[in-house]
Coordinates of C-alpha atoms and ligand atoms in Angstrom, one line a residue:
M1106 CA 0.0 0.0 0.0
S1107 CA 1.4 3.4 -0.9
E1108 CA 1.7 6.1 1.7
L1109 CA -1.1 8.0 0.0
Q1110 CA -3.5 5.1 0.2
H1111 CA -2.5 4.5 3.8
E1112 CA -3.1 8.1 4.8
I1113 CA -6.4 8.4 3.0
G1114 CA -7.6 5.0 4.2
R1115 CA -7.2 6.0 7.9
R1116 CA -9.2 9.2 7.6
R1117 CA -12.7 9.7 9.0
T1118 CA -14.6 12.9 8.4
F1119 CA -17.8 13.5 10.2
A1120 CA -20.1 16.3 11.2
I1121 CA -21.6 16.5 14.7
I1122 CA -25.1 17.8 14.9
S1123 CA -27.6 18.4 17.7
H1124 CA -30.3 20.7 19.0
P1125 CA -28.6 23.3 21.2
D1126 CA -27.8 22.1 24.7
A1127 CA -28.0 18.4 23.9
G1128 CA -24.3 18.1 24.6
K1129 CA -22.5 18.4 21.3
T1130 CA -19.7 20.6 22.6
T1131 CA -19.2 18.4 25.6
L1132 CA -19.0 15.3 23.5
T1133 CA -16.6 17.0 21.0
E1134 CA -14.4 17.9 23.9
K1135 CA -14.3 14.4 25.1
F1136 CA -13.3 13.1 21.7
L1137 CA -10.5 15.6 21.6
L1138 CA -9.4 14.5 25.1
Y1139 CA -9.2 10.9 23.9
G1140 CA -7.2 12.0 20.9
G1141 CA -4.9 13.9 23.2
A1142 CA -5.6 17.1 21.2
I1143 CA -6.5 19.0 24.3
Q1144 CA -5.4 18.6 27.8
T1145 CA -8.3 19.7 29.9
A1146 CA -12.0 19.5 29.7
G1147 CA -13.6 22.9 29.3
S1148 CA -11.2 24.1 26.6
V1149 CA -13.6 23.6 23.8
K1150 CA -16.2 25.8 25.2
G1151 CA -17.1 27.2 28.5
K1152 CA -20.4 28.9 28.2
A1153 CA -20.5 29.9 31.8
T1154 CA -16.8 30.0 32.3
A1155 CA -14.4 32.5 31.0
K1156 CA -12.5 30.0 28.9
H1157 CA -12.2 30.6 25.2
A1158 CA -14.1 28.4 22.9
V1159 CA -12.4 26.5 20.1
S1160 CA -15.4 26.8 17.9
D1161 CA -16.8 30.1 18.9
W1162 CA -15.1 32.8 17.0
M1163 CA -17.0 36.0 17.1
E1164 CA -17.6 38.2 20.0
L1165 CA -21.3 38.0 19.3
E1166 CA -21.2 34.3 19.8
K1167 CA -19.6 34.7 23.1
Q1168 CA -22.1 37.3 24.2
R1169 CA -25.0 35.2 23.2
G1170 CA -23.5 31.9 24.2
I1171 CA -24.2 30.2 21.0
S1172 CA -22.1 28.8 18.3
I1173 CA -22.8 30.6 15.1
T1174 CA -20.0 29.5 12.9
S1175 CA -18.9 26.0 12.1
S1176 CA -15.4 25.0 12.6
V1177 CA -13.2 22.0 12.0
M1178 CA -11.0 20.0 14.3
Q1179 CA -8.6 17.2 13.7
F1180 CA -7.3 14.6 16.1
E1181 CA -5.7 11.1 16.1
Y1182 CA -7.1 8.1 17.8
D1183 CA -6.1 4.5 17.6
G1184 CA -4.3 4.9 14.2
Y1185 CA -7.2 6.9 12.7
C1186 CA -7.0 10.5 11.7
I1187 CA -10.4 12.1 12.5
N1188 CA -11.8 15.3 11.3
I1189 CA -14.8 16.7 13.2
L1190 CA -16.9 19.3 11.5
D1191 CA -18.7 21.3 14.2
T1192 CA -22.0 22.7 13.2
P1193 CA -23.8 25.6 14.7
G1194 CA -26.7 24.4 16.8
H1195 CA -28.8 27.5 16.6
Q1196 CA -31.6 27.0 14.2
D1197 CA -31.0 30.4 12.5
F1198 CA -27.8 29.1 11.1
S1199 CA -29.2 26.2 9.3
E1200 CA -27.8 27.2 5.9
D1201 CA -24.2 27.1 7.1
T1202 CA -24.9 23.7 8.7
Y1203 CA -26.3 22.4 5.5
R1204 CA -23.1 23.3 3.7
T1205 CA -21.0 21.7 6.4
L1206 CA -22.9 18.5 5.9
M1207 CA -21.8 18.5 2.2
A1208 CA -18.2 18.2 3.4
A1209 CA -18.8 15.3 5.7
D1210 CA -18.9 11.5 5.1
S1211 CA -21.0 10.7 8.1
V1212 CA -22.9 12.4 10.9
V1213 CA -23.0 12.0 14.6
M1214 CA -26.3 13.1 16.1
V1215 CA -26.4 13.9 19.8
I1216 CA -29.8 13.6 21.5
D1217 CA -30.7 14.6 25.0
A1218 CA -32.2 11.5 26.5
A1219 CA -34.8 13.5 28.4
K1220 CA -35.9 15.5 25.4
G1221 CA -35.7 13.2 22.4
I1222 CA -35.9 14.7 18.9
E1223 CA -36.1 18.4 18.8
A1224 CA -36.8 20.9 16.0
Q1225 CA -33.2 21.5 15.0
T1226 CA -32.3 17.8 14.9
R1227 CA -35.3 17.1 12.8
K1228 CA -34.4 19.7 10.1
L1229 CA -30.8 18.6 9.9
F1230 CA -31.7 15.0 9.9
K1231 CA -33.8 15.5 6.8
V1232 CA -30.8 16.8 4.9
C1233 CA -28.7 13.8 5.9
A1234 CA -31.4 11.4 4.9
R1235 CA -31.8 13.0 1.5
R1236 CA -28.1 12.7 0.9
H1237 CA -28.0 9.1 2.4
I1238 CA -25.3 10.2 4.9
P1239 CA -24.7 7.5 7.5
I1240 CA -26.0 8.7 10.9
F1241 CA -24.7 7.6 14.3
T1242 CA -26.9 8.5 17.3
F1243 CA -25.5 9.2 20.7
I1244 CA -28.2 9.5 23.3
N1245 CA -26.7 11.6 26.0
K1246 CA -27.3 12.6 29.6
L1247 CA -28.2 9.2 30.9
D1248 CA -26.8 10.3 34.3
R1249 CA -30.0 12.3 34.5
E1250 CA -33.6 11.3 34.4
A1251 CA -34.3 10.1 30.9
R1252 CA -37.2 9.1 28.7
D1253 CA -37.9 5.4 28.1
P1254 CA -35.2 4.2 25.6
F1255 CA -37.8 2.2 23.6
E1256 CA -39.8 5.4 23.2
L1257 CA -36.8 7.3 22.1
L1258 CA -35.9 4.7 19.4
D1259 CA -39.5 4.6 18.3
E1260 CA -39.5 8.3 17.9
L1261 CA -36.3 8.2 15.8
E1262 CA -37.7 5.6 13.6
K1263 CA -41.1 7.2 13.1
E1264 CA -39.9 10.7 12.7
F1265 CA -37.0 9.9 10.4
G1266 CA -38.2 6.9 8.6
I1267 CA -35.0 4.9 9.2
G1268 CA -34.2 1.9 11.3
T1269 CA -32.2 2.0 14.5
Y1270 CA -29.8 -0.5 16.0
P1271 CA -28.9 0.0 19.7
V1272 CA -25.3 -1.2 20.0
N1273 CA -25.6 -0.9 23.7
W1274 CA -28.5 -0.5 26.1
P1275 CA -28.9 1.7 29.2
I1276 CA -29.4 0.1 32.6
G1277 CA -31.6 2.7 34.4
C1278 CA -31.0 6.4 34.3
G1279 CA -30.4 9.3 36.6
V1280 CA -29.4 8.2 40.1
E1281 CA -30.3 4.7 39.1
F1282 CA -28.0 4.7 36.1
K1283 CA -25.9 1.5 36.3
G1284 CA -24.2 1.5 32.9
V1285 CA -24.7 0.1 29.5
F1286 CA -25.1 -3.5 28.2
D1287 CA -23.2 -4.3 25.0
R1288 CA -25.6 -6.3 22.9
D1289 CA -23.0 -7.8 20.7
K1290 CA -20.2 -8.6 23.2
R1291 CA -22.7 -9.4 26.0
E1292 CA -20.9 -7.3 28.6
I1293 CA -21.7 -4.6 31.0
L1294 CA -19.8 -1.3 31.1
S1295 CA -20.4 -0.2 34.6
F1296 CA -21.2 3.4 35.7
S1297 CA -20.4 3.6 39.3
D1298 CA -19.0 6.4 41.5
M1299 CA -15.7 4.6 41.2
H1300 CA -15.7 4.9 37.4
K1301 CA -17.0 8.3 36.9
G1302 CA -14.7 10.4 34.8
M1303 CA -12.3 7.5 34.1
N1304 CA -11.1 6.9 30.6
K1305 CA -10.5 3.2 30.5
I1306 CA -13.2 1.2 32.2
K1307 CA -13.0 -2.5 31.8
P1308 CA -16.3 -4.0 30.9
T1309 CA -17.5 -7.1 32.7
P1310 CA -18.5 -10.0 30.5
C1311 CA -21.8 -11.3 31.6
D1312 CA -24.5 -13.8 30.8
I1313 CA -27.6 -11.9 31.6
T1314 CA -29.4 -15.1 32.6
D1315 CA -26.8 -15.6 35.4
I1316 CA -29.1 -14.3 38.1
E1317 CA -26.6 -14.4 40.9
K1318 CA -23.9 -12.5 39.1
M1319 CA -26.3 -10.0 37.6
D1320 CA -27.9 -9.3 40.9
E1321 CA -24.5 -8.6 42.3
L1322 CA -23.8 -6.2 39.5
I1323 CA -27.0 -4.3 39.1
G1324 CA -29.5 -5.5 41.6
P1325 CA -32.5 -7.8 41.1
Y1326 CA -34.9 -5.1 40.0
Q1327 CA -32.7 -3.8 37.2
R1328 CA -31.6 -7.2 36.3
A1329 CA -35.1 -8.3 35.7
E1330 CA -35.9 -5.2 33.7
L1331 CA -32.7 -5.6 31.6
V1332 CA -33.4 -9.2 30.8
D1333 CA -36.9 -8.3 29.6
Q1334 CA -35.7 -5.4 27.5
I1335 CA -32.9 -7.3 25.9
E1336 CA -35.2 -10.1 25.0
L1337 CA -37.6 -7.7 23.4
L1338 CA -34.8 -6.0 21.5
D1339 CA -33.2 -9.2 20.3
G1340 CA -36.6 -10.4 19.1
A1341 CA -38.1 -7.2 17.6
S1342 CA -35.4 -4.7 16.6
F1343 CA -33.6 -4.4 13.3
E1344 CA -30.8 -6.8 12.6
F1345 CA -27.4 -5.1 12.3
D1346 CA -26.5 -4.6 8.7
L1347 CA -23.4 -2.6 7.9
E1348 CA -24.4 -1.9 4.4
K1349 CA -27.6 -0.3 5.6
V1350 CA -25.6 1.8 8.1
R1351 CA -23.4 3.0 5.3
R1352 CA -26.4 3.9 3.1
G1353 CA -27.9 5.9 5.9
E1354 CA -30.8 3.5 6.3
L1355 CA -29.9 2.2 9.7
S1356 CA -28.6 4.3 12.6
P1357 CA -26.4 2.6 15.2
V1358 CA -27.5 4.0 18.6
F1359 CA -25.3 4.4 21.7
F1360 CA -26.2 5.5 25.2
G1361 CA -24.0 7.4 27.5
S1362 CA -23.1 10.6 29.3
A1363 CA -20.7 13.0 27.7
L1364 CA -20.4 15.1 30.8
M1365 CA -19.4 12.0 32.9
N1366 CA -17.1 10.7 30.1
F1367 CA -19.2 7.6 30.0
G1368 CA -19.7 5.5 26.9
I1369 CA -17.5 7.7 24.7
E1370 CA -14.8 5.3 24.1
V1371 CA -17.2 2.5 23.2
F1372 CA -18.8 4.9 20.8
L1373 CA -15.6 6.0 19.2
E1374 CA -14.4 2.4 18.7
N1375 CA -17.6 1.2 17.1
F1376 CA -18.0 4.4 15.1
L1377 CA -14.5 4.1 13.6
K1378 CA -15.1 0.5 12.6
M1379 CA -18.5 1.1 11.0
T1380 CA -17.7 4.3 9.1
T1381 CA -15.8 4.4 5.8
S1382 CA -12.7 6.2 4.7
P1383 CA -13.4 9.3 2.6
L1384 CA -16.1 8.7 0.0
P1385 CA -15.9 9.5 -3.7
R1386 CA -17.5 12.7 -5.0
M1387 CA -19.2 13.5 -8.3
S1388 CA -17.7 15.8 -10.9
G1389 CA -20.5 15.9 -13.5
E1390 CA -21.1 12.3 -14.5
T1391 CA -17.7 11.2 -13.3
E1392 CA -16.9 9.7 -9.9
V1393 CA -13.7 11.1 -8.4
S1394 CA -12.0 8.5 -6.2
P1395 CA -10.4 9.9 -3.0
F1396 CA -7.4 7.6 -3.7
D1397 CA -6.8 9.3 -7.0
E1398 CA -3.2 10.7 -7.0
E1399 CA -4.2 14.1 -8.3
F1400 CA -5.4 16.7 -5.8
S1401 CA -8.9 18.1 -5.9
A1402 CA -11.1 20.0 -3.4
F1403 CA -14.2 22.1 -3.1
A1404 CA -15.0 25.2 -1.1
F1405 CA -17.8 24.7 1.3
K1406 CA -17.4 27.5 3.7
I1407 CA -16.0 31.0 3.8
Q1408 CA -15.4 32.9 6.9
A1409 CA -14.1 36.4 7.4
N1410 CA -12.3 37.9 10.3
M1411 CA -12.5 34.7 12.4
N1412 CA -10.1 36.0 14.9
K1413 CA -9.3 39.5 15.8
N1414 CA -5.6 38.5 15.9
H1415 CA -5.7 37.3 12.4
R1416 CA -7.9 39.8 10.4
D1417 CA -8.4 37.8 7.4
R1418 CA -10.8 35.7 5.3
I1419 CA -10.5 32.0 5.3
T1420 CA -12.0 29.6 2.8
F1421 CA -12.5 26.1 3.9
F1422 CA -11.9 23.3 1.4
R1423 CA -12.8 19.7 1.7
I1424 CA -10.1 17.7 -0.1
C1425 CA -11.8 15.1 -2.3
S1426 CA -8.8 13.3 -3.8
G1427 CA -5.1 13.0 -3.6
K1428 CA -2.7 14.9 -1.5
F1429 CA -2.4 18.6 -0.9
E1430 CA 1.1 20.1 -0.8
R1431 CA 1.9 23.5 0.5
G1432 CA 3.4 25.8 -2.1
A1433 CA 2.3 23.7 -5.1
D1434 CA 0.5 25.3 -8.0
Y1435 CA -3.2 24.4 -8.3
Y1436 CA -5.9 25.3 -10.7
H1437 CA -9.0 27.3 -9.6
V1438 CA -11.6 26.0 -12.0
Q1439 CA -14.2 28.8 -11.7
A1440 CA -11.7 31.5 -12.3
G1441 CA -9.7 29.6 -14.9
K1442 CA -6.5 30.6 -13.1
T1443 CA -3.5 29.0 -11.4
V1444 CA -3.5 29.6 -7.7
R1445 CA -1.3 28.9 -4.7
L1446 CA -3.3 28.1 -1.7
S1447 CA -1.6 30.4 0.8
Q1448 CA -1.2 29.8 4.5
P1449 CA -3.0 26.5 4.5
Q1450 CA -4.2 25.7 8.0
Q1451 CA -5.9 23.2 10.1
M1452 CA -7.6 23.7 13.4
M1453 CA -6.0 21.6 16.2
A1454 CA -8.2 22.2 19.2
E1455 CA -7.4 25.8 20.2
E1456 CA -4.7 26.4 17.7
R1457 CA -4.6 27.1 14.1
Q1458 CA -1.6 25.5 12.5
I1459 CA 0.0 26.0 9.2
I1460 CA 0.2 22.6 7.4
N1461 CA 2.5 21.4 4.7
E1462 CA 0.4 18.5 3.5
A1463 CA -3.1 17.2 3.8
Y1464 CA -5.0 14.3 2.3
A1465 CA -8.4 13.4 0.9
G1466 CA -11.0 13.7 3.7
D1467 CA -9.2 16.5 5.4
I1468 CA -10.4 20.0 5.6
I1469 CA -8.0 22.9 5.0
G1470 CA -8.6 26.6 5.6
V1471 CA -6.7 28.8 3.2
F1472 CA -6.1 32.5 3.2
D1473 CA -8.5 34.1 0.7
P1474 CA -8.0 37.5 -0.7
G1475 CA -11.6 37.4 -1.9
I1476 CA -11.3 35.1 -4.9
Y1477 CA -13.3 32.0 -3.9
S1478 CA -17.0 31.4 -3.7
I1479 CA -18.9 28.6 -2.0
G1480 CA -18.9 25.5 -4.2
D1481 CA -15.7 26.4 -6.1
T1482 CA -13.3 23.6 -7.2
V1483 CA -9.5 23.8 -6.9
C1484 CA -7.4 20.9 -8.3
S1485 CA -4.1 20.0 -9.7
A1486 CA -3.6 21.3 -13.3
K1487 CA -3.8 17.8 -14.7
K1488 CA -7.0 16.8 -13.0
K1489 CA -9.6 19.3 -14.4
V1490 CA -12.7 18.3 -12.4
Q1491 CA -15.6 20.4 -11.3
F1492 CA -17.6 19.3 -8.3
E1493 CA -21.3 19.8 -8.1
G1494 CA -22.2 23.2 -6.6
I1495 CA -23.7 23.6 -3.2
P1496 CA -27.4 24.4 -3.4
T1497 CA -28.5 27.9 -2.4
F1498 CA -31.3 28.0 0.1
A1499 CA -34.1 30.5 -0.6
P1500 CA -34.1 33.3 1.9
E1501 CA -37.2 33.6 3.9
H1502 CA -36.7 37.0 5.6
F1503 CA -35.9 40.3 3.8
S1504 CA -34.7 43.6 5.1
M1505 CA -33.8 46.9 3.4
I1506 CA -30.3 48.0 4.6
E1507 CA -28.7 51.4 4.0
Q1508 CA -25.8 53.2 5.5
K1509 CA -26.4 55.9 8.1
D1510 CA -23.4 58.0 6.9
S1511 CA -23.4 58.4 3.1
L1512 CA -19.6 59.1 3.2
K1513 CA -19.1 55.5 4.2
R1514 CA -20.5 54.2 1.0
K1515 CA -17.3 52.4 0.0
Q1516 CA -17.0 50.5 3.2
F1517 CA -20.7 49.7 3.2
V1518 CA -20.5 48.2 -0.3
K1519 CA -17.4 46.2 0.4
G1520 CA -18.9 44.9 3.7
V1521 CA -22.2 43.7 2.3
E1522 CA -20.5 42.2 -0.8
Q1523 CA -18.0 40.3 1.2
I1524 CA -20.5 39.0 3.6
A1525 CA -22.7 38.0 0.7
Q1526 CA -19.8 36.2 -0.9
E1527 CA -19.3 34.1 2.2
G1528 CA -22.9 32.9 1.8
A1529 CA -24.2 34.3 5.1
I1530 CA -26.6 36.6 3.4
Q1531 CA -27.9 37.1 -0.2
I1532 CA -28.2 40.6 -1.6
F1533 CA -30.6 42.1 -4.0
H1534 CA -31.5 45.6 -5.2
E1535 CA -34.4 47.4 -6.7
P1536 CA -34.0 47.7 -10.5
N1537 CA -32.3 50.9 -11.7
T1538 CA -30.8 51.7 -8.3
G1539 CA -27.3 51.5 -7.1
M1540 CA -25.7 50.2 -4.0
E1541 CA -26.9 53.0 -1.7
R1542 CA -29.3 50.6 -0.2
V1543 CA -29.6 46.9 -0.6
I1544 CA -32.3 44.3 0.1
V1545 CA -30.8 41.6 2.2
G1546 CA -32.3 38.1 2.2
V1547 CA -31.5 35.6 4.9
V1548 CA -32.6 32.1 6.0
G1549 CA -32.7 32.9 9.7
V1550 CA -33.3 36.3 11.2
L1551 CA -30.3 36.2 13.5
Q1552 CA -28.2 36.7 10.5
F1553 CA -29.5 40.3 10.3
E1554 CA -28.0 40.9 13.7
V1555 CA -24.8 39.3 12.7
L1556 CA -24.7 41.4 9.5
E1557 CA -25.3 44.7 11.5
Y1558 CA -22.7 43.6 14.1
R1559 CA -20.1 42.8 11.5
L1560 CA -20.6 45.9 9.4
K1561 CA -20.1 48.0 12.5
N1562 CA -17.2 46.0 13.9
E1563 CA -15.3 45.0 10.8
Y1564 CA -16.2 47.8 8.4
N1565 CA -17.0 50.6 10.7
V1566 CA -20.4 51.2 9.1
D1567 CA -23.6 51.9 11.0
V1568 CA -26.7 50.9 9.1
I1569 CA -30.4 51.6 9.2
R1570 CA -32.4 48.4 8.8
N1571 CA -36.0 48.2 7.8
D1572 CA -37.5 44.7 7.8
L1573 CA -39.7 43.9 4.8
P1574 CA -42.9 41.8 5.0
Y1575 CA -41.8 39.3 2.3
S1576 CA -41.1 35.7 2.9
Y1577 CA -41.0 33.9 -0.5
I1578 CA -38.6 34.4 -3.3
R1579 CA -38.9 33.2 -7.0
W1580 CA -36.5 33.7 -9.8
I1581 CA -38.1 34.6 -13.1
K1582 CA -36.8 32.2 -15.7
N1583 CA -38.3 33.8 -18.8
K1584 CA -35.4 35.6 -20.7
G1585 CA -36.0 39.2 -21.9
I1586 CA -39.3 39.5 -20.1
D1587 CA -40.6 43.0 -19.4
V1588 CA -41.3 42.6 -15.7
K1589 CA -43.1 46.0 -15.5
K1590 CA -45.8 44.6 -17.7
L1591 CA -46.5 41.6 -15.4
N1592 CA -49.9 41.6 -13.6
L1593 CA -48.9 41.3 -9.9
T1594 CA -50.5 42.0 -6.6
S1595 CA -49.6 45.3 -5.0
D1596 CA -47.6 43.6 -2.3
T1597 CA -45.3 41.7 -4.7
K1598 CA -41.9 43.2 -5.2
W1599 CA -39.6 43.1 -8.2
V1600 CA -35.9 43.0 -7.4
Q1601 CA -32.7 41.9 -9.1
D1602 CA -29.7 40.0 -7.9
F1603 CA -26.3 41.3 -8.7
K1604 CA -26.0 39.1 -11.8
G1605 CA -29.0 41.0 -13.1
N1606 CA -31.5 38.2 -12.8
N1607 CA -35.1 39.2 -12.3
I1608 CA -36.7 38.1 -9.1
L1609 CA -40.1 38.5 -7.4
I1610 CA -40.5 38.5 -3.7
F1611 CA -43.9 37.7 -2.2
T1612 CA -45.7 38.0 1.1
S1613 CA -47.7 34.8 0.6
E1614 CA -48.0 31.7 -1.5
W1615 CA -51.4 33.1 -2.6
N1616 CA -49.6 35.9 -4.3
I1617 CA -47.3 33.5 -6.1
N1618 CA -50.3 31.6 -7.4
W1619 CA -51.9 34.9 -8.5
A1620 CA -48.8 35.8 -10.5
L1621 CA -48.7 32.4 -12.2
E1622 CA -52.5 32.5 -13.0
K1623 CA -52.6 36.0 -14.3
N1624 CA -49.4 35.8 -16.4
E1625 CA -49.6 33.0 -18.8
G1626 CA -46.2 31.5 -19.6
L1627 CA -44.5 33.0 -16.6
I1628 CA -41.9 30.6 -15.3
L1629 CA -40.9 31.0 -11.6
E1630 CA -38.2 28.9 -10.0
D1631 CA -37.8 28.2 -6.3
F1632 CA -34.1 27.7 -5.5
S1633 CA -34.9 26.1 -2.2
K1634 CA -36.1 23.0 -4.0
D1635 CA -33.2 20.5 -4.2
Ligands
G4P126 P1 -24.4 21.9 22.9 O1 -23.0 22.1 22.5 O2 -25.1 20.8 22.3 O3 -25.2 23.2 22.9 O4 -24.4 21.4 24.5 P2 -23.2 21.5 25.5 O5 -22.2 20.5 25.3 O6 -22.8 22.9 25.7 O7 -24.1 21.1 26.8 C1 -25.2 21.8 27.3 C2 -25.3 21.6 28.8 O8 -25.5 20.2 29.1 C3 -24.1 21.9 29.6 O9 -24.4 22.4 30.8 C4 -23.4 20.6 29.7 O10 -22.5 20.6 30.8 C5 -24.5 19.7 29.9 N1 -24.2 18.3 29.6 C6 -23.7 17.8 28.5 N2 -23.6 16.5 28.5 C7 -24.1 16.1 29.6 C8 -24.3 14.8 30.2 O11 -24.0 13.8 29.7 N3 -25.0 14.8 31.4 C9 -25.4 16.0 32.1 N4 -26.0 15.9 33.2 N5 -25.2 17.2 31.5 C10 -24.6 17.3 30.3 P3 -24.6 24.0 31.1 O12 -24.8 24.1 32.6 O13 -25.6 24.6 30.2 O14 -23.2 24.6 30.7 P4 -21.8 24.5 31.3 O15 -21.8 25.6 32.3 O16 -21.6 23.2 32.0 O17 -20.9 24.8 30.2

């Protein structure tokens, strides 16, 4: 096996998703601890503590205690090189999360055992299911009162329409939590005061029909309950099928407590065995193998001014094939130009590090003077591939933004254009007007606040914001159409994007139907459909 094959083969790249507060950050932190990437718990994020977050970059995030931007972390464990793509948990930032999912090969979904599926998890899950991304479920917080595990699995199956396979099973919860039973190995991993917070706990092999031994371990009441539950599971639940897991049809489920560092190692070990090395990606009709010697990558995320100490803009690329080498010439397909990816970096827990090489499956952040857009392909000159773009999500909220001080026009234009290029907002204008004021469209309203905050802090521009009542957007597909002649309701607005495409924004679906009925031949496209 060549070095290239060995390196790519040992990579695992996954996104971690959850509803806010389910324990995603705590779990990520424990993964990093196992990998030795960080030394102390609490260094990934300390919402209540003063410690800095690895994944929270902006002041605003710190103030609000939410993770707005996604970041990437790499660590080594048991011979594997693991890339975690953190996703923002706040529902307003779903678009950024969707893009992050495009760069992952599998997903770890963290669920709060007391709450089950929550709105945000539901939304994200649908995206994974559509893309057939393998999903691993970690049901967290068993050290607290939890819902019935059967009920939780039932909810997962019904809501998401996939099968579940509990790899282990909880024995009680809260103060009665005794540990988990491994269904395959038939052993108990014990959660006792003695074991709390310990990394390496030795599981106890046990025959659950051995009453004496079981009673000693977990007591007669819980023994009887466990025997019943395991019998029920073995008889009625889905069979384990690795192919189904890899097609995203069956989710392996694990129970544990991220806070108590319980069940993490079991999870990691199984997860690494069940997931695949980086998966191929499509360039038109051609499948690009990650093991291909020639380098190729696509941009899935752009982030400006991530850190006050490094005022810069970073574009994140997912490497799809081959090996990246610092200083080599690559080809930026969309621009048709040769580029050098400068200051290539990876996030290692709290630090950004300049890297000299990276392999398919890895994520690299490169310094971007403003040349890349989301979805762009970069590859070695010989390769000439172009990866499928990343879908744009239709904005659902619109606001008119103008600068307070007209002397700051230049900074205002630069700011909104750059932020739009990052994909955080979409910008439009009224036909025949310039950039004095723009209409901003976003998927989640919190992005308006982020925009205002960033314009002020990064571009020194104060803006006046007027929210508009529209919530639907449609692109007019008819070429050369005279939009002024269309028969539209008075509360339908005609705008253009900066490529000059004609767009209508509507206050209701009723108005969209009106436009279609009253204007024969009018073709409207909804970009949110994928
Ligand atoms: P998130 O990234 O998904 O938003 O969740 P995060 O890890 O920040 O966890 C949310 C809260 O839940 C935190 O408490 C965290 O300590 C707690 N938590 C996480 N995993 C477990 C677990 O397995 N058991 C229990 N009992 N609690 C857990 P917090 O008080 O909101 O924040 P902090 O002050 O501890 O940071």
